[in-house]
Coordinates of C-alpha atoms in Angstrom, one line a residue:
X862 CA -14.7 -20.8 -21.4
X863 CA -14.6 -24.0 -19.3
X864 CA -11.1 -22.9 -18.0
X865 CA -12.7 -19.6 -17.0
X866 CA -15.5 -21.5 -15.2
X867 CA -12.9 -23.6 -13.3
X868 CA -11.1 -20.4 -12.2
X869 CA -14.5 -19.0 -11.2
X870 CA -15.2 -22.0 -9.0
X871 CA -11.8 -21.7 -7.3
X872 CA -12.2 -18.0 -6.6
X873 CA -15.8 -18.6 -5.4
X874 CA -14.5 -21.2 -3.0
X875 CA -12.0 -18.8 -1.6
X876 CA -14.6 -16.1 -1.2
X877 CA -17.2 -18.4 0.4
X878 CA -14.9 -20.3 2.7
X879 CA -16.4 -20.2 6.1
X880 CA -13.3 -21.6 7.8
X881 CA -10.1 -19.7 8.0
X882 CA -7.3 -22.3 7.9
X883 CA -4.0 -21.2 9.3
X884 CA -1.3 -20.0 7.0
X885 CA 1.9 -22.1 6.7
X886 CA 4.4 -21.6 9.6
X887 CA 7.0 -20.1 7.3
X888 CA 4.7 -17.3 6.2
X889 CA 4.8 -14.1 8.2
X890 CA 1.3 -12.7 7.8
X891 CA -2.3 -14.1 7.6
X892 CA -3.5 -14.6 4.1
X893 CA -6.3 -12.4 2.8
X894 CA -7.7 -15.4 1.0
X895 CA -8.0 -17.4 4.2
X896 CA -9.0 -14.7 6.7
X897 CA -11.7 -12.1 7.3
X898 CA -10.7 -8.8 5.6
X899 CA -13.5 -6.3 5.7
X900 CA -12.5 -4.5 2.5
X901 CA -12.3 -7.7 0.5
X902 CA -15.6 -8.8 2.0
X903 CA -17.1 -5.6 0.8
X904 CA -15.6 -6.1 -2.7
X905 CA -17.1 -9.6 -2.9
X906 CA -20.5 -8.3 -1.6
X907 CA -20.4 -5.7 -4.5
X908 CA -19.4 -8.5 -6.9
X909 CA -22.3 -10.8 -5.8
X910 CA -24.7 -7.9 -6.1
X911 CA -23.6 -7.4 -9.7
X912 CA -21.7 -4.1 -9.1
X913 CA -18.7 -5.1 -11.0
X914 CA -16.8 -1.8 -11.5
X915 CA -17.3 -0.9 -7.8
X916 CA -16.0 -4.4 -6.7
X917 CA -13.0 -4.0 -8.9
X918 CA -12.3 -0.6 -7.5
X919 CA -12.5 -2.0 -3.9
X920 CA -10.1 -4.8 -4.9
X921 CA -7.7 -2.4 -6.6
X922 CA -7.7 -0.1 -3.5
X923 CA -6.9 -3.0 -1.2
X924 CA -4.3 -4.3 -3.6
X925 CA -2.6 -0.9 -3.8
X926 CA -2.4 -0.9 0.0
X927 CA -1.0 -4.5 -0.1
X928 CA 1.1 -4.6 -3.3
X929 CA 2.8 -8.0 -2.6
X930 CA -0.5 -9.9 -2.1
X931 CA -1.7 -12.0 -5.1
X932 CA -5.3 -12.4 -3.9
X933 CA -6.6 -8.9 -4.8
X934 CA -5.4 -9.6 -8.4
X935 CA -7.2 -12.9 -8.4
X936 CA -10.3 -11.2 -7.1
X937 CA -10.0 -8.5 -9.9
X938 CA -9.8 -11.3 -12.4
X939 CA -12.9 -12.9 -10.9
X940 CA -14.7 -9.7 -11.2
X941 CA -14.1 -9.7 -15.0
X942 CA -15.1 -13.3 -15.2
X943 CA -18.3 -12.7 -13.2
X944 CA -19.1 -9.7 -15.4
X945 CA -18.7 -11.8 -18.5
X946 CA -20.7 -14.6 -17.2
X947 CA -23.5 -12.2 -16.3
X948 CA -23.4 -10.6 -19.8
X949 CA -23.6 -14.1 -21.3
X950 CA -26.6 -15.0 -19.1
X951 CA -24.9 -17.7 -17.2
X952 CA -25.8 -16.3 -13.8
X953 CA -29.5 -16.7 -14.4
X954 CA -31.8 -19.6 -13.8
X955 CA -32.8 -19.4 -17.5
X956 CA -29.3 -20.7 -18.4
X957 CA -29.7 -23.8 -16.2
X958 CA -33.3 -24.4 -17.3
X959 CA -32.5 -24.2 -21.0
X960 CA -31.1 -27.7 -21.7
X961 CA -29.4 -26.6 -25.0
X962 CA -27.5 -23.8 -23.3
X963 CA -26.7 -25.8 -20.2
X964 CA -25.4 -28.8 -22.0
X965 CA -23.8 -27.2 -25.0
X966 CA -22.4 -24.0 -23.5
X967 CA -22.6 -20.3 -24.1
X968 CA -23.5 -18.9 -27.5
X969 CA -21.2 -16.2 -28.9
X970 CA -17.8 -15.1 -27.9
X971 CA -16.6 -13.3 -24.8
X972 CA -16.0 -9.6 -24.8
X973 CA -12.4 -9.3 -26.1
X974 CA -11.5 -6.2 -23.9
X975 CA -12.9 -7.8 -20.8
X976 CA -11.0 -11.0 -21.4
X977 CA -7.8 -9.0 -22.0
X978 CA -8.3 -7.4 -18.6
X979 CA -9.1 -10.8 -17.1
X980 CA -5.8 -12.2 -18.5
X981 CA -3.8 -9.2 -17.3
X982 CA -5.2 -9.6 -13.7
X983 CA -4.4 -13.4 -13.8
X984 CA -0.8 -12.6 -15.0
X985 CA -0.4 -10.1 -12.2
X986 CA -1.7 -12.7 -9.6
X987 CA 0.6 -15.4 -11.0
X988 CA 3.6 -13.0 -10.9
X989 CA 3.0 -12.1 -7.3
X990 CA 2.4 -15.7 -6.3
X991 CA 5.7 -16.7 -7.8
X992 CA 7.5 -14.1 -5.8
X993 CA 5.7 -15.2 -2.6
X994 CA 6.5 -18.9 -3.3
X995 CA 10.2 -18.1 -3.8
X996 CA 10.1 -16.6 -0.3
X997 CA 7.5 -18.9 1.3
X998 CA 7.3 -22.2 -0.5
X999 CA 4.2 -23.4 1.5
X1000 CA 2.2 -20.2 1.1
X1001 CA -1.3 -21.6 0.6
X1002 CA -2.7 -18.5 -1.2
X1003 CA 0.2 -18.6 -3.7
X1004 CA -0.1 -22.4 -4.2
X1005 CA -3.8 -22.0 -5.1
X1006 CA -3.1 -19.2 -7.6
X1007 CA -4.2 -20.2 -11.1
X1008 CA -1.2 -21.6 -13.0
X1009 CA 0.6 -22.9 -9.9
X1010 CA -1.4 -26.1 -9.6
X1011 CA 0.7 -28.3 -11.9
X1012 CA 4.0 -26.7 -10.9
X1013 CA 3.3 -27.6 -7.3
X1014 CA 2.2 -31.2 -7.8
X1015 CA -1.5 -30.4 -7.5
X1016 CA -3.5 -31.8 -10.3
X1017 CA -6.4 -29.9 -11.9
X1018 CA -9.5 -31.7 -12.9
X1019 CA -9.6 -31.8 -16.7
X1020 CA -13.0 -31.5 -18.3
X1021 CA -13.8 -33.2 -21.5

């Protein structure tokens, strides 16, 4: 579950980034992860207001219109993760106020079907990122895609 929380933090950072850094020179289009895309903004608004299926639908629609972009798949994966964290009570103040839960983690196991969908979306994002990196080795969105950290010389923080 800690790996999922690390991914959540990365996606959350993408979504909440107030600054839109420029994409690498060798990349032909602005990255949806680092620019203002109204449809994706709406998807994250739905996600943050706990409308998970609607958020996924918005991300799927945008992804269908932009089939080579890995970011919508990462956002879809985030929606499954958010939904599971919500189901487990992690998105409540009670989780953080309960020392046992906060220090020792979530009780129970994640929903197997949701985690299967989460992993499928991650696999799709990684596949699209690999294709993008083959064409544009400095693509910041593809470099930040989960699974590309180690391969590109970026070290992930390991939690004990």
